[in-house]
Each structure stands twice: as C-alpha cells, then as structure tokens.
Amino acid sequence: MEKMVNRSHVLVVPLPGAGHINPMLQFSRRLVSKGLKVTFVITEFISKSRQLGSSIGSIQLDTISDGYDDGFNQAGSREPYLSSLHDVGPKTLSDLIKRYQTSSIPIHAVIYEPFLAWALDVAKDFGLFAAAFFTHACAVDYIFYNVYHEVLRVPVSSTPVLIEGLPLLLELQDLPTFVVLPDSYPANVKMTMSQFANLDKADWILINTFYKLECEVVDTMSKVCPLLTIGPTIPSIYLDKSIEDEDDYGISLCEIDASLSINWLSSKPTASVVYVSFGSCATLSSKQMEEIAWGLKRSNFHFLWVVMDSEKEKIPEGFVEEVENKGLVVNWSPQVKVLANEAVGCFFTHCGWNSTIEALSLGVPMVTMPGWSDQQTNSKLVEDAWKVGVRAKVDEHGIVRREEIALCIKEVMEGDTGREMKMNSKKWKELAIEAASEGGTSDTNINELVAMLRSTK
Ligand SMILES: O=c1ccn([C@@H]2O[C@H](COP(=O)(O)OP(=O)(O)O[C@H]3O[C@H](CO)[C@@H](O)[C@H](O)[C@H]3O)[C@@H](O)[C@H]2O)c(=O)[nH]1
C-alpha cells in the first residue's frame, strides 16, 4: 500500500515545449526543496519518446494526452496541434486528478501555464487552489493584458507606444509580433488572449522574472493582479546553491551529448567563444542560415552553434568542415551549463524569454536576432533597458546579413561598448542571485506561496 504522504501535493502543468517545461520544472524543484510534493505533467508522447520513468530526481512525473500520442509532428502545424491539445487535454487532466483524489496522496493545488487556460477550469471544477505560471517577461505579459482589455488596440499601427510601467517607448519592431501582425498567427493570438479570459479565477499569478529586473511594470501589473515574481528559474547551483544534486537542467526533448559541448568549451580561453542558439522552435530561412554561418566565420571568434536536426540541411555545404578549427555545431546543448562556462563571451540569441533570463542571470552579454512572439520586446529591453546587448539589424528583405552579424559580435566581444555590457551583465547576475537567495524577493515570494499551498492541504 502507498505510504500516506503528509505533504501538500501540487500538480504542475506546463505547455509541452522546452521553453515551458524547463522553467516550470526548475520551479518545481524549488517547491520540493521547501517540503512540497510535486507531480509534473508531461504528454504521453514526451514520456514515451524520451523514455522517462515515473520520476525525475525528486519530482514525480505523470502524463496527459494532447491527442498525438505517437508524435506531435503528425499534427502538421501549430493550429491543429493546439486545437487537439485544447480538446483532449482537459479530459485527460481531469482523469489524472480524479485518480489521485481517490488515492492516499490527493492533489491539493494546481500550478498551470496560462496558455492552457482550460487547466484552471479543471482545477476549479475540483475546488483546488490554482496559480498561473507566466513564462514570458512581466513587460510582455502586461502588454498582452492591455491588448486583452482593449487598452492597446491591435493591430498596432501608430507608434511609439507607451505602456504604463514599461521603461521605454516601443516602436513597431519592439512590440510582440502577435500585436503587430495578429492575422499572421491566429492560433497563437487566440491562445495568448485566452490566458486572461478566466484569469480572475486564479488564486495567484507567478511570473518568471525577478523584481529588480522589471520593478516598474511588476508594480503596475500588481495593481490589477495578485502577482508574485519567482524567477529566475535556473538551477539553484548557478544562483543561491541551496539545492544539492541538481546538475542537469531537466528534460531534454531530443538526443543530446552534453559532454561534447562542455569538453569543447573547456579547451577554449576565457570569454573567447560565441554561443549561438535560437531556441527550441526556430525555423530560419536557408538564406538567413547561410548569413549566420558566414557571419560567424567572418567574426573570427570561436563559436558553438546549436542547429536542430530539422534545420541542419540549411547549413551551407562544406561550412562545417571549413570552420572545424573555429566552431562546433551541435543539435542541442546543455544551455545553462554552456552559458555558465567561462569560455563563453557572448550569446547570439533569438531572445526567447528563457534564453534571455538565463543569459542575464549568468552574466553573459548578447547579440539579439528576435524572430517572433515576445522576442522583439525582450530584445528591446536587453539593448535599451538592461544595456546588456545589441540587436542585429535586418536589411530591406528582413535578413540579418553576415557583415552585420560579424560587426555585432565584435561590438559585444571587444571594445568599450562590449566592456560596458559585460559590467552591466555582471550587475544583473548579482541581482538575480540576490533575488533567489534567502531573504531575496523571489525567495520570499516562493515562501509566501509555499505557506499558502501548505494551508490548502
Ligand atoms: O540547445 C539548446 C537550446 C535551448 N535550450 C533550452 O531551451 C529553452 C528555450 O527557451 P526559450 O529561450 O524561451 O526559447 P523557445 O524555445 O523559442 O521558447 C518559446 O517559449 C518562450 C517562453 O514562453 C518564449 O519566450 C519564446 O519566444 C518561445 O519561442 C531554454 O531554457 C534553453 O536553455 C537548451 O537547453 N539547449
């Protein structure tokens, strides 16, 4: 018989993607370290394809279905996938909760990603405490909040845009693409807006940021939502070091030889390598990939470039052989470990929020090349609010050319501006550690949440 567990049991439900699983899994580790029991929900397909057992470290795993148990590639595109997840997810989540309710370890609370707004409805049907976990920057969440409440009308056509609490005026190129070109991303716009439709039923809203990074917009948004900043959600060993045995970053969604990147980096001098990655769902044009390749070569720095298998054929022929003394191309990397490696001097990034906050927390300055969604706004903040990076400019065809890439990398890796960015990066790293350490803003907020979760038992 299952032993009676005298702990509050929290179910954590992310959107099934690296940019969502990673931060919510790291956050779960914090909850476990503070004495809670956590069951982390993944899809049947992720569980099967990654051969994950019933737990990962101290976190229990369980599954729901997205309707594509043999692989989400079968969906063909984002729209049918999200629609299937929306149709099948609630029933399987509900079944999962029911299963636990009749066991000795019932679920007391649900922490869900608000892109899955239906998870909040399911939690409330069971009368459970529920907290939304936003995986974007607070600035971006507040922009979308303003769109949902029609304070900001889309598509935005007149700029600059001033949003209360945001430290900067925003031009079209600084706004989330869903706000500027909503018709180009109907499924994503629908999902993004759905976050707010039932949000008033959530007991708390958690944001993966830290207070000093976004204090003005956090204060502004706090006036309308019960908000807690709980980030950065990177492993504790890189921050306050309060949690032991936490060397890995969690669930990798593809085969990875982690030691390959780390061993390669360890043979390189301090701050001599450009780390290049555009996240877990980038699909760049062949032309753009070509420009990146030759831009990296032209910069003349060492580089570690993540190119997912689905993108590999876009690398120019002969490139990998031509640069083998300078660069390494891998299909996935242990990114946080890479960014923490002293050989890395700069991160050429798409500015997904996780990549951005990971770089900020590990003190790595950036060259940014935002693609879609929230990345434009993150890039603007990196360059003009936090002053830890430079945005590579696109030409009249929307392509970032090799000359521009090489120039931006040089600007960050050497020279006076580069030195300033490094000093600013160091400052944000210290503030991230401060927020996560005992008595820091995020630690205090997490303790407040934990106390609340304990009282739900
Ligand atoms: O080789 C790699 C590449 C990435 N990562 C990790 O994968 C995550 C990627 O997340 P993110 O940087 O946020 O990029 P996306 O995967 O593109 O994330 C999606 O989700 C984010 C959170 O909502 C949004 O900010 C992005 O715009 C959206 O594209 C990060 O934790 C990285 O550390 C690795 O571990 N190894």
PDB file of C-alpha atoms in Angstrom, residues 264 268 297 302-303 318-329:
ATOM      1  CA  TRP A 264      34.946  21.504 -26.385  1.00  0.00           C
ATOM      2  CA  LYS A 268      38.965  27.414 -25.103  1.00  0.00           C
ATOM      3  CA  LYS A 297      33.240  32.744 -39.723  1.00  0.00           C
ATOM      4  CA  HIS A 302      35.312  30.536 -31.730  1.00  0.00           C
ATOM      5  CA  PHE A 303      31.627  29.578 -31.829  1.00  0.00           C
ATOM      6  CA  GLY A 318      31.206  22.446 -46.738  1.00  0.00           C
ATOM      7  CA  PHE A 319      30.799  25.040 -43.960  1.00  0.00           C
ATOM      8  CA  VAL A 320      31.250  22.669 -41.003  1.00  0.00           C
ATOM      9  CA  GLU A 321      34.488  21.250 -42.478  1.00  0.00           C
ATOM     10  CA  GLU A 322      35.772  24.704 -43.404  1.00  0.00           C
ATOM     11  CA  VAL A 323      35.443  26.033 -39.842  1.00  0.00           C
ATOM     12  CA  GLU A 324      36.307  22.921 -37.875  1.00  0.00           C
ATOM     13  CA  ASN A 325      39.179  24.658 -36.082  1.00  0.00           C
ATOM     14  CA  LYS A 326      36.942  27.511 -35.032  1.00  0.00           C
ATOM     15  CA  GLY A 327      33.481  26.178 -34.483  1.00  0.00           C
ATOM     16  CA  LEU A 328      31.383  23.298 -33.261  1.00  0.00           C
ATOM     17  CA  VAL A 329      27.819  22.656 -34.477  1.00  0.00           C
TER      18      VAL A 329
END
